[in-house]
Short mmCIF file of N, CA and C in Angstrom, two decimals:
data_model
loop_
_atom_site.label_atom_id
_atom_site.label_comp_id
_atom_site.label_asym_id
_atom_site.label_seq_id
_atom_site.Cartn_x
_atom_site.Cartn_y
_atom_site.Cartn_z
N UNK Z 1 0.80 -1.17 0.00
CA UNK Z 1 0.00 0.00 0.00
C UNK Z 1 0.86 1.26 0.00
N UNK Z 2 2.42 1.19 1.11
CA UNK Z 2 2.66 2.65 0.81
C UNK Z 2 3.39 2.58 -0.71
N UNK Z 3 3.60 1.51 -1.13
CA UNK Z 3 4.29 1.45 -2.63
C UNK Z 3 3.11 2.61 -3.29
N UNK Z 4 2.06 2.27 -3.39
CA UNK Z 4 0.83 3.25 -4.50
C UNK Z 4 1.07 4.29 -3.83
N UNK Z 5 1.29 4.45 -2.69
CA UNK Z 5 0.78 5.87 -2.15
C UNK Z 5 2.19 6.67 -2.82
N UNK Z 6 3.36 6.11 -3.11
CA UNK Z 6 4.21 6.88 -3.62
C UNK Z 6 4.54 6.83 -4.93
N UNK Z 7 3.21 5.46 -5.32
CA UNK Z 7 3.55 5.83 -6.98
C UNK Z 7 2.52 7.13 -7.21
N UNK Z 8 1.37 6.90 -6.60
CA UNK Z 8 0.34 8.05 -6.81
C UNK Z 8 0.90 9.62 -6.60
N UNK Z 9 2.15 8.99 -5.63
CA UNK Z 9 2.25 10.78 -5.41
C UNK Z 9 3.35 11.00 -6.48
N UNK Z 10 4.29 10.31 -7.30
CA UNK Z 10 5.11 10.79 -7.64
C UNK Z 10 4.50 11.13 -9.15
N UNK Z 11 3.19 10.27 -9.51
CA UNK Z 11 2.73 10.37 -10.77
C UNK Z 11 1.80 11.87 -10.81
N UNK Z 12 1.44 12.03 -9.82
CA UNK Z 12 1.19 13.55 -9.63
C UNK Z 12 2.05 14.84 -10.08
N UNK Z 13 3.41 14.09 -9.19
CA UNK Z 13 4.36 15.52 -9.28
C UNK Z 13 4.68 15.49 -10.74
N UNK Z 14 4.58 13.98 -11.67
CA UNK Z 14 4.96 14.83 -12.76
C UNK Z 14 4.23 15.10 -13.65
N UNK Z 15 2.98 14.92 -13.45
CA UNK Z 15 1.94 15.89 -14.15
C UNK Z 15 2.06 17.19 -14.04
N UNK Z 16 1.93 17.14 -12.44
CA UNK Z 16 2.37 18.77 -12.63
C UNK Z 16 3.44 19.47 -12.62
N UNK Z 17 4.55 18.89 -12.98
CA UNK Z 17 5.80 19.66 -13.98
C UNK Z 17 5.46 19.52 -15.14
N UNK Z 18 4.99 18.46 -15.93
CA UNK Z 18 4.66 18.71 -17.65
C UNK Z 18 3.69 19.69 -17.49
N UNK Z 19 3.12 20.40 -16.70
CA UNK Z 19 1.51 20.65 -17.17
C UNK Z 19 2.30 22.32 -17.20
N UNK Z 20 3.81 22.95 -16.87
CA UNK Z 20 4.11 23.88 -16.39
C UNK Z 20 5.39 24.12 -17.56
N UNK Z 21 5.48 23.26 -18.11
CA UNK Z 21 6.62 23.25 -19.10
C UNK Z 21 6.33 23.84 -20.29
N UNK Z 22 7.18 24.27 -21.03
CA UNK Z 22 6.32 25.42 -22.61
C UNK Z 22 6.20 23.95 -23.44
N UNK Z 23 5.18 24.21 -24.24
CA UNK Z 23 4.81 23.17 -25.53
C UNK Z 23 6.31 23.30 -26.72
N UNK Z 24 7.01 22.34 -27.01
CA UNK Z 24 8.18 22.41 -27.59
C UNK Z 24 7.36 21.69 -29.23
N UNK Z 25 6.06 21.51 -29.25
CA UNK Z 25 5.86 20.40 -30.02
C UNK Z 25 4.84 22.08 -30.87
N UNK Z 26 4.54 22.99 -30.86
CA UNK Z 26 3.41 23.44 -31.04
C UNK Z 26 4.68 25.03 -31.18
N UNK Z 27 4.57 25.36 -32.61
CA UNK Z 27 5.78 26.97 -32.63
C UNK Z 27 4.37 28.23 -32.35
N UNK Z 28 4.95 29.07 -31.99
CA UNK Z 28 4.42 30.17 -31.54
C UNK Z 28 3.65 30.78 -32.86
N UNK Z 29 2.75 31.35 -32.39
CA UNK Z 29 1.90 32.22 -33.78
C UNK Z 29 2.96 33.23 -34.63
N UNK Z 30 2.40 33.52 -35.89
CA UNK Z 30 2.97 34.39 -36.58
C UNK Z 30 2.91 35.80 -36.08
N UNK Z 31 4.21 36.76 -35.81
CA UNK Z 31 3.17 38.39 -36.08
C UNK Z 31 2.54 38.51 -36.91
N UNK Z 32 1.37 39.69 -36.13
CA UNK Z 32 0.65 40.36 -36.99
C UNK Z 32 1.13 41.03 -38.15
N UNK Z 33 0.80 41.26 -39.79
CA UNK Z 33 1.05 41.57 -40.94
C UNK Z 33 1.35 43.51 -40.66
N UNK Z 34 2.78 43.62 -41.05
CA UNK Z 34 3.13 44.79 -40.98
C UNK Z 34 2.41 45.97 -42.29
N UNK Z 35 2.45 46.95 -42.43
CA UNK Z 35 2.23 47.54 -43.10
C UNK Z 35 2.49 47.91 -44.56
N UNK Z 36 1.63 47.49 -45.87
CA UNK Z 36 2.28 47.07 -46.92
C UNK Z 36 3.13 48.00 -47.69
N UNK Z 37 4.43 47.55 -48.56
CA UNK Z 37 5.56 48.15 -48.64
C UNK Z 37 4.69 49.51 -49.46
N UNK Z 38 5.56 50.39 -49.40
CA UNK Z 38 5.18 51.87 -50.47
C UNK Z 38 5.22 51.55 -51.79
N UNK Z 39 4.24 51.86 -52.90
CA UNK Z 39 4.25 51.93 -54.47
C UNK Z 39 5.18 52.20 -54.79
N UNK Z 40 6.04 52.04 -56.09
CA UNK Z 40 7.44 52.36 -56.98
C UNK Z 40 6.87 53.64 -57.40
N UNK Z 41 7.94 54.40 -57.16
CA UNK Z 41 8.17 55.78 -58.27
C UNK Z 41 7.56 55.75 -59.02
N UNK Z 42 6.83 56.69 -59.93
CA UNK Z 42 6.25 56.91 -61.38
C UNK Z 42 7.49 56.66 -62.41
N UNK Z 43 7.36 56.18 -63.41
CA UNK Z 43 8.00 56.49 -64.49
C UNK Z 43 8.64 57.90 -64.46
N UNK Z 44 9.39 58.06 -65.55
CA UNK Z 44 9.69 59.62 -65.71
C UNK Z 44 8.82 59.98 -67.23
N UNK Z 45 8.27 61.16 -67.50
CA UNK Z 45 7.68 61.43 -68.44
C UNK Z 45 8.39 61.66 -69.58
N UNK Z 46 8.23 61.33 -70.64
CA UNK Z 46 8.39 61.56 -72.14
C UNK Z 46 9.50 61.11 -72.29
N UNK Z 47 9.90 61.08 -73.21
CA UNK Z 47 11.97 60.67 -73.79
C UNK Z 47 12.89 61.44 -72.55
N UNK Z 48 14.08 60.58 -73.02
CA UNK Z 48 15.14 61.05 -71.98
C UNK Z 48 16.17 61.44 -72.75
N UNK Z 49 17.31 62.27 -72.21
CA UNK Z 49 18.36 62.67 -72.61
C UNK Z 49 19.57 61.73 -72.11
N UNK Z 50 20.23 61.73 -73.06
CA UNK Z 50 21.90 61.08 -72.94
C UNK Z 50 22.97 62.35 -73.46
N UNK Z 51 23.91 61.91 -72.67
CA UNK Z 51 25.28 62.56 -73.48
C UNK Z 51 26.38 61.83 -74.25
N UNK Z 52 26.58 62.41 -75.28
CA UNK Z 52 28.17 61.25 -76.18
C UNK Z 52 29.27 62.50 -76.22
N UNK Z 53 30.32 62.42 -75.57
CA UNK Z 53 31.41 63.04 -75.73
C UNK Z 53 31.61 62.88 -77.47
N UNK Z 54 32.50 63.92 -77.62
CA UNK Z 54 33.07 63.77 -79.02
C UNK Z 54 34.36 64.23 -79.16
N UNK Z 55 35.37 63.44 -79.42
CA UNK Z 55 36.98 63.66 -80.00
C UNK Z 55 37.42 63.90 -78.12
N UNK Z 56 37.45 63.30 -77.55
CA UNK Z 56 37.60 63.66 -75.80
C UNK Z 56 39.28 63.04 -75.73
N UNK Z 57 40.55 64.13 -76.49
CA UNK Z 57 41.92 63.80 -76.36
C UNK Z 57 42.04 62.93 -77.66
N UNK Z 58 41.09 62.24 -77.97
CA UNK Z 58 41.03 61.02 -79.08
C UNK Z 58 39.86 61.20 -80.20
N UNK Z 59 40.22 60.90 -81.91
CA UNK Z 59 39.24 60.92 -82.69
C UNK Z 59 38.18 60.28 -82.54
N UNK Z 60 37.01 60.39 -81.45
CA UNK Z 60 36.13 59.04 -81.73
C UNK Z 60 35.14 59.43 -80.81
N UNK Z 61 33.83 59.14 -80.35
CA UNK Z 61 32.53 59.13 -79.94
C UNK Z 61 32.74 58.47 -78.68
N UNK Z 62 32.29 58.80 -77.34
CA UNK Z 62 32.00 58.14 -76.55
C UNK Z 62 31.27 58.65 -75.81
N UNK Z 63 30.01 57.43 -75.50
CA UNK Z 63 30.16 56.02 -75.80
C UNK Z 63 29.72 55.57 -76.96
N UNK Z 64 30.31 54.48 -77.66
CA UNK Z 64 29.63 53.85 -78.53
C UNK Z 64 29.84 52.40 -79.02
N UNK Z 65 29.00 51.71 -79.07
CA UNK Z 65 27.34 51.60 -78.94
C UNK Z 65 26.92 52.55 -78.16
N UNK Z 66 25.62 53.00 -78.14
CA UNK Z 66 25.22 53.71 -76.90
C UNK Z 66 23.81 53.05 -77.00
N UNK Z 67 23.15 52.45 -75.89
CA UNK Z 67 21.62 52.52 -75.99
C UNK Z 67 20.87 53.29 -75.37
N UNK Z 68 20.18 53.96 -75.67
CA UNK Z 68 19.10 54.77 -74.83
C UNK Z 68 17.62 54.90 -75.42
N UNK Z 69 16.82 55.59 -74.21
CA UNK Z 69 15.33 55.40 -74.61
C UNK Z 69 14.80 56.50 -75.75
N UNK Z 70 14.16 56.51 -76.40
CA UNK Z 70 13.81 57.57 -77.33
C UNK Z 70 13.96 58.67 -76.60
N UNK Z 71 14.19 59.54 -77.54
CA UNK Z 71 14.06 60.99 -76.89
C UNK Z 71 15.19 61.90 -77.49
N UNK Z 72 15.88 62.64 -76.47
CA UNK Z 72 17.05 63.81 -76.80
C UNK Z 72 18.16 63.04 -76.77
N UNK Z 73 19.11 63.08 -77.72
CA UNK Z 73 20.53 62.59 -77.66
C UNK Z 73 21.56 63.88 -77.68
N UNK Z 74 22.28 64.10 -76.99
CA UNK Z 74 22.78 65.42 -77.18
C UNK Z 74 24.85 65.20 -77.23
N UNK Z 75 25.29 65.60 -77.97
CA UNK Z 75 26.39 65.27 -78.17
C UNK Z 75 27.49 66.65 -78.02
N UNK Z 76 28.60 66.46 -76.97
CA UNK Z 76 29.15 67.31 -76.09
C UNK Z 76 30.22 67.51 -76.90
N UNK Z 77 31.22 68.81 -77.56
CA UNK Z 77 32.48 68.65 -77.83
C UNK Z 77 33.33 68.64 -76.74
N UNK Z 78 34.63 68.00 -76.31
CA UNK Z 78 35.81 68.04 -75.35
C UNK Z 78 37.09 68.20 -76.11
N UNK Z 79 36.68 68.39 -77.08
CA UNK Z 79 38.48 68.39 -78.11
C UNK Z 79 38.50 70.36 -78.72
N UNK Z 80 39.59 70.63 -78.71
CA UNK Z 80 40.18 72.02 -79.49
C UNK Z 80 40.12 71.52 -80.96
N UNK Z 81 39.91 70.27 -81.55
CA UNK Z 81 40.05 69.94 -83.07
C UNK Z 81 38.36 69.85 -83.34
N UNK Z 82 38.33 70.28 -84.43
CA UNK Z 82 37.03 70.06 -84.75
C UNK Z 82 36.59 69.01 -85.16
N UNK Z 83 35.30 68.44 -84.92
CA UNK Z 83 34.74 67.44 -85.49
C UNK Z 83 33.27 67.94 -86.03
N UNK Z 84 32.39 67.08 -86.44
CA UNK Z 84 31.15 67.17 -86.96
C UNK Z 84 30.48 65.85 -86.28
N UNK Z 85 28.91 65.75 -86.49
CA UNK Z 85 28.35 64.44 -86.29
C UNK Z 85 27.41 64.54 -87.39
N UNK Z 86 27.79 63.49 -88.44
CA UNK Z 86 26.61 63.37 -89.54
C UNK Z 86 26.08 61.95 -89.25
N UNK Z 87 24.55 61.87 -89.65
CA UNK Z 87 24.12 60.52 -89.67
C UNK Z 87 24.07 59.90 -90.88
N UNK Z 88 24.42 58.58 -91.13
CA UNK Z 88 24.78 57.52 -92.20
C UNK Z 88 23.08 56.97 -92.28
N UNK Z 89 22.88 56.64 -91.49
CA UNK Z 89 21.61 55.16 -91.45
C UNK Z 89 20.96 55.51 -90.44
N UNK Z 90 19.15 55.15 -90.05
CA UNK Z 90 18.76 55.53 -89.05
C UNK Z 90 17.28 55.75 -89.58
N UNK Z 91 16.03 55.49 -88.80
CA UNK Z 91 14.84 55.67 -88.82
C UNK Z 91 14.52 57.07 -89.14
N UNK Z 92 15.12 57.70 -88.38
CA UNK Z 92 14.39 59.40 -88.79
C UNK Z 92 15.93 60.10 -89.41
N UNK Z 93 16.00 60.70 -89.85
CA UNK Z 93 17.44 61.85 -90.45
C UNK Z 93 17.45 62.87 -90.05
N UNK Z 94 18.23 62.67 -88.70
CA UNK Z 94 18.43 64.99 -87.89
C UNK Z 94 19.54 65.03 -88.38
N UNK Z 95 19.38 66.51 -88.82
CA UNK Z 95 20.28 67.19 -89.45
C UNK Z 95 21.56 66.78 -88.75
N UNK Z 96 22.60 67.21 -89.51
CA UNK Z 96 24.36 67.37 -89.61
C UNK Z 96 24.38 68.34 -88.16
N UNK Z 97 25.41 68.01 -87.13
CA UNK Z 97 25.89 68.98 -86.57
C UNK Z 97 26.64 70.17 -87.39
N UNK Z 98 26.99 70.09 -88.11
CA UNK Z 98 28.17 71.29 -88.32
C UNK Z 98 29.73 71.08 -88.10
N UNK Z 99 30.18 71.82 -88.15
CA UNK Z 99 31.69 71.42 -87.86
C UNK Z 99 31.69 72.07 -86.90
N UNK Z 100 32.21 71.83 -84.95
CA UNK Z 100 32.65 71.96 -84.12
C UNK Z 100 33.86 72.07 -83.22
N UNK Z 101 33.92 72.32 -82.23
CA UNK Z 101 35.33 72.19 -81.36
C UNK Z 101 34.94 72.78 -79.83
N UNK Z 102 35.31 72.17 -79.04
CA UNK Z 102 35.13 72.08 -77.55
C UNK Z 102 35.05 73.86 -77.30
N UNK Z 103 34.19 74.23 -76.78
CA UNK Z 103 33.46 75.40 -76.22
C UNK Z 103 32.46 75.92 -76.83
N UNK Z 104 32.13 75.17 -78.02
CA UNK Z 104 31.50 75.58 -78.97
C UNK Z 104 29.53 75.18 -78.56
N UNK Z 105 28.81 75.59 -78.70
CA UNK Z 105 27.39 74.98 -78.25
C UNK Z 105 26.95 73.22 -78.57
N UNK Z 106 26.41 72.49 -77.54
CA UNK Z 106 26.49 71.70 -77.48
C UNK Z 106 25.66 71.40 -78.69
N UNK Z 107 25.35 69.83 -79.28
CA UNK Z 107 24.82 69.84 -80.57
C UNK Z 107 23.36 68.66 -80.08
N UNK Z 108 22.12 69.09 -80.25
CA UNK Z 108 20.78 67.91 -79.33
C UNK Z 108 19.55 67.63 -80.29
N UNK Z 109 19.78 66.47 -80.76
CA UNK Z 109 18.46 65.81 -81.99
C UNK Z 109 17.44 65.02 -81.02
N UNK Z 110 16.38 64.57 -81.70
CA UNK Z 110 15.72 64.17 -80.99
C UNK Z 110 15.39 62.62 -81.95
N UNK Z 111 15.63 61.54 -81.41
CA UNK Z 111 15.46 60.48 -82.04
C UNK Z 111 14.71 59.53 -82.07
N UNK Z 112 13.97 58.65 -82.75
CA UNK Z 112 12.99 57.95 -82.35
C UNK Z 112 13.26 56.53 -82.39
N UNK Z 113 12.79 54.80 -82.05
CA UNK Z 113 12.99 53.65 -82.01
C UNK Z 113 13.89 53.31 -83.18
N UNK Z 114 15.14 52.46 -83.28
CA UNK Z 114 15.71 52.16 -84.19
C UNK Z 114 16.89 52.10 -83.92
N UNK Z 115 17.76 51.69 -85.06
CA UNK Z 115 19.77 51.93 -85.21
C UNK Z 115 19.77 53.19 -85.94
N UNK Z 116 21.02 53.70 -85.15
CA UNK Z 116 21.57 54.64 -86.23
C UNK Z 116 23.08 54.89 -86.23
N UNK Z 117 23.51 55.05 -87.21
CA UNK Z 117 25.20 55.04 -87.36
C UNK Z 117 25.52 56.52 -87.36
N UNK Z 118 26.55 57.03 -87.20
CA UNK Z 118 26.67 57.96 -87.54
C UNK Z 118 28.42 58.40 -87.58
N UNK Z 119 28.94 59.65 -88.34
CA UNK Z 119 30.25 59.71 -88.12
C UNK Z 119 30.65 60.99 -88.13
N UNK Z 120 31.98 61.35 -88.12
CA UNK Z 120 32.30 62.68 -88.22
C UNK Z 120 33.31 62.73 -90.09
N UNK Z 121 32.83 63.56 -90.76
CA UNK Z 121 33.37 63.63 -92.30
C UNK Z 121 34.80 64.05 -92.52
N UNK Z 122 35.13 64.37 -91.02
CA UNK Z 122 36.66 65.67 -91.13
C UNK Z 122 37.57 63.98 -91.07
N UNK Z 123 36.84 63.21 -89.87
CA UNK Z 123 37.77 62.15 -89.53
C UNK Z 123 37.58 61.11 -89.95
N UNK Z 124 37.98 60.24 -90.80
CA UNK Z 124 37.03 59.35 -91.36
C UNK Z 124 36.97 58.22 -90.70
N UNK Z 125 38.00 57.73 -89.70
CA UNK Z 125 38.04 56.48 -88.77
C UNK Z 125 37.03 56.72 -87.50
N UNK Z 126 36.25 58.05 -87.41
CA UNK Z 126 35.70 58.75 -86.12
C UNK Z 126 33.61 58.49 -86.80
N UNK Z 127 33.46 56.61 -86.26
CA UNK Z 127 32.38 56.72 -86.41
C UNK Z 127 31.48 55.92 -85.16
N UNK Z 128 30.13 56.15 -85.00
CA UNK Z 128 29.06 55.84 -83.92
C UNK Z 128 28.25 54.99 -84.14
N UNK Z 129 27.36 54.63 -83.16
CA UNK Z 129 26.46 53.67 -83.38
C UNK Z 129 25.43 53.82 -82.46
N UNK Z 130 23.79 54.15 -82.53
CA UNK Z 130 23.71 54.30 -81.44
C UNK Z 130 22.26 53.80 -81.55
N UNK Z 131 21.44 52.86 -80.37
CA UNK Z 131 20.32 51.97 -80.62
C UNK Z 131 19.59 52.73 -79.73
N UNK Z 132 18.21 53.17 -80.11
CA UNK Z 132 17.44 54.06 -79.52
C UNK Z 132 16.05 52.70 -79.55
N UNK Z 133 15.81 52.46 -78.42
CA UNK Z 133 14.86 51.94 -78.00
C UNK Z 133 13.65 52.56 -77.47
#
């Protein structure tokens, strides 16, 4: 008899330590859903502008290839020698820069989807390429 009386009591005590122990079998709830992230930026409106150096120490365009989105392409002189920018090939035909040289006003067409090549006439190894998407 005192055998039960100390199985009874010990089967007690460990009920009530499991009954006091955290559930290891059962993970805790999720947090609550934070606040949803902010919308992306707008687009930017209409065509964009790029810059292409021209003759910069060296006869030649940079960058080229160039890709950019429709719009203004505007082409910078950096050289004391003059160059020009004529277009060869190309969806739309903007005029000839002119013949140029670094301080001179910058030269800005506006171009639409397509390839276009283009070069300078003074230099004849000094030619571009430029993909307007």
């Amino acid at each position: 008899m005192r055998m039960v009386r100390v199985l009874a009591i010990a089967a007690i005590a460990v009920a009530a330590a499991c009954s006091n122990s955290p559930s290891y079998g059962n993970p805790p709830p999720p947090p609550p859903p934070g606040p949803p992230p902010p919308p992306p930026p707008p687009p930017p409106p209409g065509g964009h502008s790029t810059t292409i150096t021209v003759g910069n120490g060296s006869n030649s365009f940079s960058p080229t290839p160039d890709t950019i989105p429709a719009g203004t392409i505007t082409f910078h002189w950096a050289s004391t020698i003059q160059h020009n920018v004529t277009w060869l090939t190309g969806p739309s035909s903007p005029a000839a820069s002119g013949n140029r040289a670094g301080g001179d006003q910058d030269y800005a067409t506006t171009v639409v989807v397509g390839t276009y090549t283009y070069h300078c006439t003074i230099h004849a190894r000094m030619n571009g390429t430029l993909v307007v998407q």
